[in-house]
C-alpha cells in the first residue's frame, strides 16, 4: 500500500544495466535519489545480450550499454567514457614494464568474458582489427571472478576501469600496453515508443547534464 502511495506521489523508475555499469550507476542513482527521495527504483543487471533482450520486453524505462544494439526505436544519450584496461597480477613480469607491445601482452594466457558480453565484444573487435590473437586460457562469466582469477595468477585480462575503481584492485597491476586502454562510452538508452513518465523525464534530464561530468568526479 505504501509503495502504491509512493507511486502516486512521484512514480517509479525501472533500469536495466550491463554488468560493468553496475559499479557506477548506483552512485549516480544515489545523487538522483537525494533530489527525489520518494522515487521507487527497480534495477536489474545482465550482460550486453541480456540487456538487448530486455529492450524487447518494454518493462524498463532505461537501459545502460557501452555497445547499444542498432535499433531505430532506441534513443541514446552518450554520457561517460568507459576505458578497458589491461590487468595482470602484481608480481607479473610485465607489471613493471613500460610500452609493452600488444603482441607481447597477447602472448600471456588471457581470461575472457562469456559470449554475449559487451566487454568481450569490444576486446575482440579491437584485437581483430590489429590482427592479434589472444591466447585464451579461460572463459569466465563475471568481472569479479576474472579479477580474482588474475590475482591468483591464472592469466591476464582486459576489464572496464569501473570494475577496478569501485570493486577494489588490490593484488592487481594495470599494464602499460601500447594502444590500450580501449576507449568506449556509456549510453543511456530508452525506447522512443515508451511514454516518458515524470520520473523518467527527470532522470533523462539528470543524465544529459552528466555528459559533461569528468570521470574523475565519480572515481
Ligand atoms: P558486459 O557489459 O561486458 O557485462 O556485457 C559491458 C558492455 O556492454 O560494454
JSON list of N, CA and C in Angstrom, two decimals, residues 38-103:
[
{"chain": "A", "resi": 38, "resn": "UNK", "atom": "N", "xyz": [11.33, 10.04, -2.81]},
{"chain": "A", "resi": 38, "resn": "UNK", "atom": "CA", "xyz": [10.18, 9.13, -2.76]},
{"chain": "A", "resi": 38, "resn": "UNK", "atom": "C", "xyz": [10.10, 8.21, -3.97]},
{"chain": "A", "resi": 39, "resn": "UNK", "atom": "N", "xyz": [11.11, 8.30, -4.79]},
{"chain": "A", "resi": 39, "resn": "UNK", "atom": "CA", "xyz": [11.11, 7.51, -6.01]},
{"chain": "A", "resi": 39, "resn": "UNK", "atom": "C", "xyz": [11.25, 6.02, -5.71]},
{"chain": "A", "resi": 40, "resn": "UNK", "atom": "N", "xyz": [10.49, 5.23, -6.43]},
{"chain": "A", "resi": 40, "resn": "UNK", "atom": "CA", "xyz": [10.56, 3.77, -6.26]},
{"chain": "A", "resi": 40, "resn": "UNK", "atom": "C", "xyz": [11.41, 3.23, -7.43]},
{"chain": "A", "resi": 41, "resn": "UNK", "atom": "N", "xyz": [12.64, 2.80, -7.14]},
{"chain": "A", "resi": 41, "resn": "UNK", "atom": "CA", "xyz": [13.56, 2.43, -8.23]},
{"chain": "A", "resi": 41, "resn": "UNK", "atom": "C", "xyz": [13.77, 0.92, -8.30]},
{"chain": "A", "resi": 42, "resn": "UNK", "atom": "N", "xyz": [13.65, 0.37, -9.51]},
{"chain": "A", "resi": 42, "resn": "UNK", "atom": "CA", "xyz": [13.96, -1.05, -9.75]},
{"chain": "A", "resi": 42, "resn": "UNK", "atom": "C", "xyz": [15.18, -1.10, -10.65]},
{"chain": "A", "resi": 43, "resn": "UNK", "atom": "N", "xyz": [16.04, -2.04, -10.38]},
{"chain": "A", "resi": 43, "resn": "UNK", "atom": "CA", "xyz": [17.34, -2.04, -11.02]},
{"chain": "A", "resi": 43, "resn": "UNK", "atom": "C", "xyz": [17.71, -3.48, -11.34]},
{"chain": "A", "resi": 44, "resn": "UNK", "atom": "N", "xyz": [17.92, -3.80, -12.61]},
{"chain": "A", "resi": 44, "resn": "UNK", "atom": "CA", "xyz": [18.38, -5.18, -12.90]},
{"chain": "A", "resi": 44, "resn": "UNK", "atom": "C", "xyz": [19.65, -5.15, -13.73]},
{"chain": "A", "resi": 45, "resn": "UNK", "atom": "N", "xyz": [20.41, -6.23, -13.64]},
{"chain": "A", "resi": 45, "resn": "UNK", "atom": "CA", "xyz": [21.75, -6.29, -14.20]},
{"chain": "A", "resi": 45, "resn": "UNK", "atom": "C", "xyz": [21.89, -7.53, -15.06]},
{"chain": "A", "resi": 46, "resn": "UNK", "atom": "N", "xyz": [22.55, -7.40, -16.22]},
{"chain": "A", "resi": 46, "resn": "UNK", "atom": "CA", "xyz": [22.81, -8.57, -17.05]},
{"chain": "A", "resi": 46, "resn": "UNK", "atom": "C", "xyz": [23.97, -8.26, -17.98]},
{"chain": "A", "resi": 47, "resn": "UNK", "atom": "N", "xyz": [24.40, -9.23, -18.78]},
{"chain": "A", "resi": 47, "resn": "UNK", "atom": "CA", "xyz": [25.43, -8.89, -19.75]},
{"chain": "A", "resi": 47, "resn": "UNK", "atom": "C", "xyz": [24.76, -8.21, -20.95]},
{"chain": "A", "resi": 48, "resn": "UNK", "atom": "N", "xyz": [25.56, -7.77, -21.90]},
{"chain": "A", "resi": 48, "resn": "UNK", "atom": "CA", "xyz": [25.02, -6.98, -23.00]},
{"chain": "A", "resi": 48, "resn": "UNK", "atom": "C", "xyz": [23.83, -7.68, -23.69]},
{"chain": "A", "resi": 49, "resn": "UNK", "atom": "N", "xyz": [24.02, -8.96, -23.97]},
{"chain": "A", "resi": 49, "resn": "UNK", "atom": "CA", "xyz": [22.97, -9.68, -24.71]},
{"chain": "A", "resi": 49, "resn": "UNK", "atom": "C", "xyz": [21.67, -9.74, -23.91]},
{"chain": "A", "resi": 50, "resn": "UNK", "atom": "N", "xyz": [21.79, -9.94, -22.60]},
{"chain": "A", "resi": 50, "resn": "UNK", "atom": "CA", "xyz": [20.57, -9.99, -21.78]},
{"chain": "A", "resi": 50, "resn": "UNK", "atom": "C", "xyz": [19.85, -8.64, -21.79]},
{"chain": "A", "resi": 51, "resn": "UNK", "atom": "N", "xyz": [20.63, -7.55, -21.73]},
{"chain": "A", "resi": 51, "resn": "UNK", "atom": "CA", "xyz": [20.00, -6.21, -21.73]},
{"chain": "A", "resi": 51, "resn": "UNK", "atom": "C", "xyz": [19.39, -5.95, -23.11]},
{"chain": "A", "resi": 52, "resn": "UNK", "atom": "N", "xyz": [20.06, -6.38, -24.18]},
{"chain": "A", "resi": 52, "resn": "UNK", "atom": "CA", "xyz": [19.47, -6.24, -25.52]},
{"chain": "A", "resi": 52, "resn": "UNK", "atom": "C", "xyz": [18.12, -6.98, -25.54]},
{"chain": "A", "resi": 53, "resn": "UNK", "atom": "N", "xyz": [18.08, -8.19, -24.97]},
{"chain": "A", "resi": 53, "resn": "UNK", "atom": "CA", "xyz": [16.83, -8.95, -24.93]},
{"chain": "A", "resi": 53, "resn": "UNK", "atom": "C", "xyz": [15.75, -8.20, -24.15]},
{"chain": "A", "resi": 54, "resn": "UNK", "atom": "N", "xyz": [16.14, -7.55, -23.04]},
{"chain": "A", "resi": 54, "resn": "UNK", "atom": "CA", "xyz": [15.16, -6.80, -22.24]},
{"chain": "A", "resi": 54, "resn": "UNK", "atom": "C", "xyz": [14.53, -5.66, -23.05]},
{"chain": "A", "resi": 55, "resn": "UNK", "atom": "N", "xyz": [15.29, -5.11, -24.01]},
{"chain": "A", "resi": 55, "resn": "UNK", "atom": "CA", "xyz": [14.71, -3.98, -24.77]},
{"chain": "A", "resi": 55, "resn": "UNK", "atom": "C", "xyz": [13.47, -4.43, -25.56]},
{"chain": "A", "resi": 56, "resn": "UNK", "atom": "N", "xyz": [13.36, -5.72, -25.78]},
{"chain": "A", "resi": 56, "resn": "UNK", "atom": "CA", "xyz": [12.19, -6.25, -26.50]},
{"chain": "A", "resi": 56, "resn": "UNK", "atom": "C", "xyz": [10.98, -6.41, -25.59]},
{"chain": "A", "resi": 57, "resn": "UNK", "atom": "N", "xyz": [11.18, -6.30, -24.28]},
{"chain": "A", "resi": 57, "resn": "UNK", "atom": "CA", "xyz": [10.08, -6.58, -23.34]},
{"chain": "A", "resi": 57, "resn": "UNK", "atom": "C", "xyz": [9.31, -5.33, -22.92]},
{"chain": "A", "resi": 58, "resn": "UNK", "atom": "N", "xyz": [9.91, -4.18, -23.07]},
{"chain": "A", "resi": 58, "resn": "UNK", "atom": "CA", "xyz": [9.27, -2.91, -22.71]},
{"chain": "A", "resi": 58, "resn": "UNK", "atom": "C", "xyz": [8.91, -2.81, -21.22]},
{"chain": "A", "resi": 59, "resn": "UNK", "atom": "N", "xyz": [9.73, -3.39, -20.34]},
{"chain": "A", "resi": 59, "resn": "UNK", "atom": "CA", "xyz": [9.48, -3.26, -18.90]},
{"chain": "A", "resi": 59, "resn": "UNK", "atom": "C", "xyz": [10.29, -2.13, -18.29]},
{"chain": "A", "resi": 60, "resn": "UNK", "atom": "N", "xyz": [11.37, -1.72, -18.95]},
{"chain": "A", "resi": 60, "resn": "UNK", "atom": "CA", "xyz": [12.32, -0.79, -18.33]},
{"chain": "A", "resi": 60, "resn": "UNK", "atom": "C", "xyz": [12.23, 0.60, -18.96]},
{"chain": "A", "resi": 61, "resn": "UNK", "atom": "N", "xyz": [12.43, 1.61, -18.12]},
{"chain": "A", "resi": 61, "resn": "UNK", "atom": "CA", "xyz": [12.45, 2.99, -18.64]},
{"chain": "A", "resi": 61, "resn": "UNK", "atom": "C", "xyz": [13.77, 3.27, -19.35]},
{"chain": "A", "resi": 62, "resn": "UNK", "atom": "N", "xyz": [14.86, 2.71, -18.80]},
{"chain": "A", "resi": 62, "resn": "UNK", "atom": "CA", "xyz": [16.18, 2.98, -19.38]},
{"chain": "A", "resi": 62, "resn": "UNK", "atom": "C", "xyz": [17.06, 1.73, -19.36]},
{"chain": "A", "resi": 63, "resn": "UNK", "atom": "N", "xyz": [17.98, 1.72, -20.32]},
{"chain": "A", "resi": 63, "resn": "UNK", "atom": "CA", "xyz": [18.99, 0.65, -20.41]},
{"chain": "A", "resi": 63, "resn": "UNK", "atom": "C", "xyz": [20.34, 1.35, -20.43]},
{"chain": "A", "resi": 64, "resn": "UNK", "atom": "N", "xyz": [21.37, 0.70, -19.88]},
{"chain": "A", "resi": 64, "resn": "UNK", "atom": "CA", "xyz": [22.71, 1.27, -19.97]},
{"chain": "A", "resi": 64, "resn": "UNK", "atom": "C", "xyz": [23.62, 0.26, -20.66]},
{"chain": "A", "resi": 65, "resn": "UNK", "atom": "N", "xyz": [24.24, 0.72, -21.76]},
{"chain": "A", "resi": 65, "resn": "UNK", "atom": "CA", "xyz": [25.12, -0.12, -22.59]},
{"chain": "A", "resi": 65, "resn": "UNK", "atom": "C", "xyz": [26.38, 0.66, -22.90]},
{"chain": "A", "resi": 66, "resn": "UNK", "atom": "N", "xyz": [27.46, -0.04, -23.26]},
{"chain": "A", "resi": 66, "resn": "UNK", "atom": "CA", "xyz": [28.51, 0.69, -23.98]},
{"chain": "A", "resi": 66, "resn": "UNK", "atom": "C", "xyz": [28.45, 0.33, -25.47]},
{"chain": "A", "resi": 67, "resn": "UNK", "atom": "N", "xyz": [27.75, -0.75, -25.82]},
{"chain": "A", "resi": 67, "resn": "UNK", "atom": "CA", "xyz": [27.58, -1.10, -27.23]},
{"chain": "A", "resi": 67, "resn": "UNK", "atom": "C", "xyz": [26.11, -1.33, -27.49]},
{"chain": "A", "resi": 68, "resn": "UNK", "atom": "N", "xyz": [25.35, -0.22, -27.64]},
{"chain": "A", "resi": 68, "resn": "UNK", "atom": "CA", "xyz": [23.91, -0.39, -27.86]},
{"chain": "A", "resi": 68, "resn": "UNK", "atom": "C", "xyz": [23.62, -1.09, -29.17]},
{"chain": "A", "resi": 69, "resn": "UNK", "atom": "N", "xyz": [22.53, -1.84, -29.23]},
{"chain": "A", "resi": 69, "resn": "UNK", "atom": "CA", "xyz": [22.19, -2.50, -30.50]},
{"chain": "A", "resi": 69, "resn": "UNK", "atom": "C", "xyz": [21.69, -1.47, -31.51]},
{"chain": "A", "resi": 70, "resn": "UNK", "atom": "N", "xyz": [21.78, -1.82, -32.79]},
{"chain": "A", "resi": 70, "resn": "UNK", "atom": "CA", "xyz": [21.25, -0.90, -33.81]},
{"chain": "A", "resi": 70, "resn": "UNK", "atom": "C", "xyz": [19.75, -1.11, -33.88]},
{"chain": "A", "resi": 71, "resn": "UNK", "atom": "N", "xyz": [19.04, -0.27, -33.19]},
{"chain": "A", "resi": 71, "resn": "UNK", "atom": "CA", "xyz": [17.59, -0.41, -33.12]},
{"chain": "A", "resi": 71, "resn": "UNK", "atom": "C", "xyz": [17.00, 1.00, -33.25]},
{"chain": "A", "resi": 72, "resn": "UNK", "atom": "N", "xyz": [16.23, 1.18, -34.32]},
{"chain": "A", "resi": 72, "resn": "UNK", "atom": "CA", "xyz": [15.67, 2.52, -34.62]},
{"chain": "A", "resi": 72, "resn": "UNK", "atom": "C", "xyz": [14.82, 3.06, -33.49]},
{"chain": "A", "resi": 73, "resn": "UNK", "atom": "N", "xyz": [14.27, 2.15, -32.69]},
{"chain": "A", "resi": 73, "resn": "UNK", "atom": "CA", "xyz": [13.36, 2.60, -31.63]},
{"chain": "A", "resi": 73, "resn": "UNK", "atom": "C", "xyz": [14.11, 3.06, -30.38]},
{"chain": "A", "resi": 74, "resn": "UNK", "atom": "N", "xyz": [15.46, 2.96, -30.39]},
{"chain": "A", "resi": 74, "resn": "UNK", "atom": "CA", "xyz": [16.20, 3.37, -29.19]},
{"chain": "A", "resi": 74, "resn": "UNK", "atom": "C", "xyz": [16.78, 4.78, -29.35]},
{"chain": "A", "resi": 75, "resn": "UNK", "atom": "N", "xyz": [16.48, 5.61, -28.37]},
{"chain": "A", "resi": 75, "resn": "UNK", "atom": "CA", "xyz": [17.10, 6.94, -28.31]},
{"chain": "A", "resi": 75, "resn": "UNK", "atom": "C", "xyz": [18.29, 6.82, -27.35]},
{"chain": "A", "resi": 76, "resn": "UNK", "atom": "N", "xyz": [19.44, 7.37, -27.77]},
{"chain": "A", "resi": 76, "resn": "UNK", "atom": "CA", "xyz": [20.66, 7.18, -26.98]},
{"chain": "A", "resi": 76, "resn": "UNK", "atom": "C", "xyz": [21.21, 8.50, -26.46]},
{"chain": "A", "resi": 77, "resn": "UNK", "atom": "N", "xyz": [21.63, 8.49, -25.22]},
{"chain": "A", "resi": 77, "resn": "UNK", "atom": "CA", "xyz": [22.36, 9.64, -24.66]},
{"chain": "A", "resi": 77, "resn": "UNK", "atom": "C", "xyz": [23.74, 9.13, -24.26]},
{"chain": "A", "resi": 78, "resn": "UNK", "atom": "N", "xyz": [24.77, 9.68, -24.91]},
{"chain": "A", "resi": 78, "resn": "UNK", "atom": "CA", "xyz": [26.14, 9.27, -24.55]},
{"chain": "A", "resi": 78, "resn": "UNK", "atom": "C", "xyz": [26.51, 10.02, -23.30]},
{"chain": "A", "resi": 79, "resn": "UNK", "atom": "N", "xyz": [26.97, 9.31, -22.27]},
{"chain": "A", "resi": 79, "resn": "UNK", "atom": "CA", "xyz": [27.18, 10.09, -21.06]},
{"chain": "A", "resi": 79, "resn": "UNK", "atom": "C", "xyz": [28.48, 9.92, -20.30]},
{"chain": "A", "resi": 80, "resn": "UNK", "atom": "N", "xyz": [29.27, 8.91, -20.51]},
{"chain": "A", "resi": 80, "resn": "UNK", "atom": "CA", "xyz": [30.55, 8.85, -19.80]},
{"chain": "A", "resi": 80, "resn": "UNK", "atom": "C", "xyz": [31.51, 7.95, -20.57]},
{"chain": "A", "resi": 81, "resn": "UNK", "atom": "N", "xyz": [32.81, 8.22, -20.49]},
{"chain": "A", "resi": 81, "resn": "UNK", "atom": "CA", "xyz": [33.74, 7.28, -21.13]},
{"chain": "A", "resi": 81, "resn": "UNK", "atom": "C", "xyz": [33.88, 6.00, -20.31]},
{"chain": "A", "resi": 82, "resn": "UNK", "atom": "N", "xyz": [34.19, 4.94, -20.99]},
{"chain": "A", "resi": 82, "resn": "UNK", "atom": "CA", "xyz": [34.41, 3.64, -20.33]},
{"chain": "A", "resi": 82, "resn": "UNK", "atom": "C", "xyz": [35.71, 3.09, -20.89]},
{"chain": "A", "resi": 83, "resn": "UNK", "atom": "N", "xyz": [36.75, 3.14, -20.11]},
{"chain": "A", "resi": 83, "resn": "UNK", "atom": "CA", "xyz": [38.05, 2.66, -20.60]},
{"chain": "A", "resi": 83, "resn": "UNK", "atom": "C", "xyz": [38.27, 1.23, -20.16]},
{"chain": "A", "resi": 84, "resn": "UNK", "atom": "N", "xyz": [38.74, 0.40, -21.10]},
{"chain": "A", "resi": 84, "resn": "UNK", "atom": "CA", "xyz": [39.03, -1.00, -20.79]},
{"chain": "A", "resi": 84, "resn": "UNK", "atom": "C", "xyz": [40.53, -1.14, -20.62]},
{"chain": "A", "resi": 85, "resn": "UNK", "atom": "N", "xyz": [40.95, -1.58, -19.43]},
{"chain": "A", "resi": 85, "resn": "UNK", "atom": "CA", "xyz": [42.37, -1.59, -19.08]},
{"chain": "A", "resi": 85, "resn": "UNK", "atom": "C", "xyz": [42.93, -3.01, -19.03]},
{"chain": "A", "resi": 86, "resn": "UNK", "atom": "N", "xyz": [44.23, -3.12, -19.39]},
{"chain": "A", "resi": 86, "resn": "UNK", "atom": "CA", "xyz": [44.91, -4.42, -19.30]},
{"chain": "A", "resi": 86, "resn": "UNK", "atom": "C", "xyz": [45.35, -4.64, -17.86]},
{"chain": "A", "resi": 87, "resn": "UNK", "atom": "N", "xyz": [45.04, -5.81, -17.31]},
{"chain": "A", "resi": 87, "resn": "UNK", "atom": "CA", "xyz": [45.44, -6.09, -15.93]},
{"chain": "A", "resi": 87, "resn": "UNK", "atom": "C", "xyz": [46.20, -7.41, -15.83]},
{"chain": "A", "resi": 88, "resn": "UNK", "atom": "N", "xyz": [47.08, -7.44, -14.81]},
{"chain": "A", "resi": 88, "resn": "UNK", "atom": "CA", "xyz": [47.90, -8.64, -14.54]},
{"chain": "A", "resi": 88, "resn": "UNK", "atom": "C", "xyz": [48.08, -8.72, -13.03]},
{"chain": "A", "resi": 89, "resn": "UNK", "atom": "N", "xyz": [48.52, -9.87, -12.52]},
{"chain": "A", "resi": 89, "resn": "UNK", "atom": "CA", "xyz": [48.80, -9.92, -11.08]},
{"chain": "A", "resi": 89, "resn": "UNK", "atom": "C", "xyz": [49.96, -8.99, -10.74]},
{"chain": "A", "resi": 90, "resn": "UNK", "atom": "N", "xyz": [49.98, -8.50, -9.51]},
{"chain": "A", "resi": 90, "resn": "UNK", "atom": "CA", "xyz": [51.01, -7.53, -9.09]},
{"chain": "A", "resi": 90, "resn": "UNK", "atom": "C", "xyz": [52.43, -8.00, -9.38]},
{"chain": "A", "resi": 91, "resn": "UNK", "atom": "N", "xyz": [52.67, -9.30, -9.22]},
{"chain": "A", "resi": 91, "resn": "UNK", "atom": "CA", "xyz": [54.06, -9.79, -9.35]},
{"chain": "A", "resi": 91, "resn": "UNK", "atom": "C", "xyz": [54.38, -10.27, -10.77]},
{"chain": "A", "resi": 92, "resn": "UNK", "atom": "N", "xyz": [53.52, -9.99, -11.70]},
{"chain": "A", "resi": 92, "resn": "UNK", "atom": "CA", "xyz": [53.73, -10.42, -13.09]},
{"chain": "A", "resi": 92, "resn": "UNK", "atom": "C", "xyz": [54.95, -9.72, -13.68]},
{"chain": "A", "resi": 93, "resn": "UNK", "atom": "N", "xyz": [55.77, -10.42, -14.50]},
{"chain": "A", "resi": 93, "resn": "UNK", "atom": "CA", "xyz": [56.98, -9.79, -15.07]},
{"chain": "A", "resi": 93, "resn": "UNK", "atom": "C", "xyz": [56.67, -8.53, -15.89]},
{"chain": "A", "resi": 94, "resn": "UNK", "atom": "N", "xyz": [55.47, -8.42, -16.47]},
{"chain": "A", "resi": 94, "resn": "UNK", "atom": "CA", "xyz": [55.16, -7.23, -17.28]},
{"chain": "A", "resi": 94, "resn": "UNK", "atom": "C", "xyz": [54.72, -6.04, -16.41]},
{"chain": "A", "resi": 95, "resn": "UNK", "atom": "N", "xyz": [54.48, -6.32, -15.11]},
{"chain": "A", "resi": 95, "resn": "UNK", "atom": "CA", "xyz": [53.88, -5.27, -14.27]},
{"chain": "A", "resi": 95, "resn": "UNK", "atom": "C", "xyz": [54.74, -4.02, -14.15]},
{"chain": "A", "resi": 96, "resn": "UNK", "atom": "N", "xyz": [56.04, -4.17, -14.25]},
{"chain": "A", "resi": 96, "resn": "UNK", "atom": "CA", "xyz": [56.92, -3.01, -14.07]},
{"chain": "A", "resi": 96, "resn": "UNK", "atom": "C", "xyz": [57.43, -2.47, -15.41]},
{"chain": "A", "resi": 97, "resn": "UNK", "atom": "N", "xyz": [57.01, -3.08, -16.51]},
{"chain": "A", "resi": 97, "resn": "UNK", "atom": "CA", "xyz": [57.50, -2.67, -17.83]},
{"chain": "A", "resi": 97, "resn": "UNK", "atom": "C", "xyz": [56.70, -1.51, -18.42]},
{"chain": "A", "resi": 98, "resn": "UNK", "atom": "N", "xyz": [57.38, -0.75, -19.29]},
{"chain": "A", "resi": 98, "resn": "UNK", "atom": "CA", "xyz": [56.68, 0.35, -19.99]},
{"chain": "A", "resi": 98, "resn": "UNK", "atom": "C", "xyz": [56.51, -0.05, -21.45]},
{"chain": "A", "resi": 99, "resn": "UNK", "atom": "N", "xyz": [55.54, 0.52, -22.13]},
{"chain": "A", "resi": 99, "resn": "UNK", "atom": "CA", "xyz": [55.30, 0.30, -23.56]},
{"chain": "A", "resi": 99, "resn": "UNK", "atom": "C", "xyz": [55.36, -1.17, -23.98]},
{"chain": "A", "resi": 100, "resn": "UNK", "atom": "N", "xyz": [54.60, -1.98, -23.32]},
{"chain": "A", "resi": 100, "resn": "UNK", "atom": "CA", "xyz": [54.52, -3.41, -23.68]},
{"chain": "A", "resi": 100, "resn": "UNK", "atom": "C", "xyz": [53.79, -3.49, -25.04]},
{"chain": "A", "resi": 101, "resn": "UNK", "atom": "N", "xyz": [54.32, -4.30, -25.95]},
{"chain": "A", "resi": 101, "resn": "UNK", "atom": "CA", "xyz": [53.65, -4.38, -27.25]},
{"chain": "A", "resi": 101, "resn": "UNK", "atom": "C", "xyz": [52.38, -5.21, -27.10]},
{"chain": "A", "resi": 102, "resn": "UNK", "atom": "N", "xyz": [51.42, -4.95, -27.98]},
{"chain": "A", "resi": 102, "resn": "UNK", "atom": "CA", "xyz": [50.16, -5.67, -27.94]},
{"chain": "A", "resi": 102, "resn": "UNK", "atom": "C", "xyz": [50.40, -7.17, -28.11]},
{"chain": "A", "resi": 103, "resn": "UNK", "atom": "N", "xyz": [51.36, -7.51, -28.98]},
{"chain": "A", "resi": 103, "resn": "UNK", "atom": "CA", "xyz": [51.65, -8.92, -29.25]},
{"chain": "A", "resi": 103, "resn": "UNK", "atom": "C", "xyz": [52.19, -9.60, -28.00]}
]
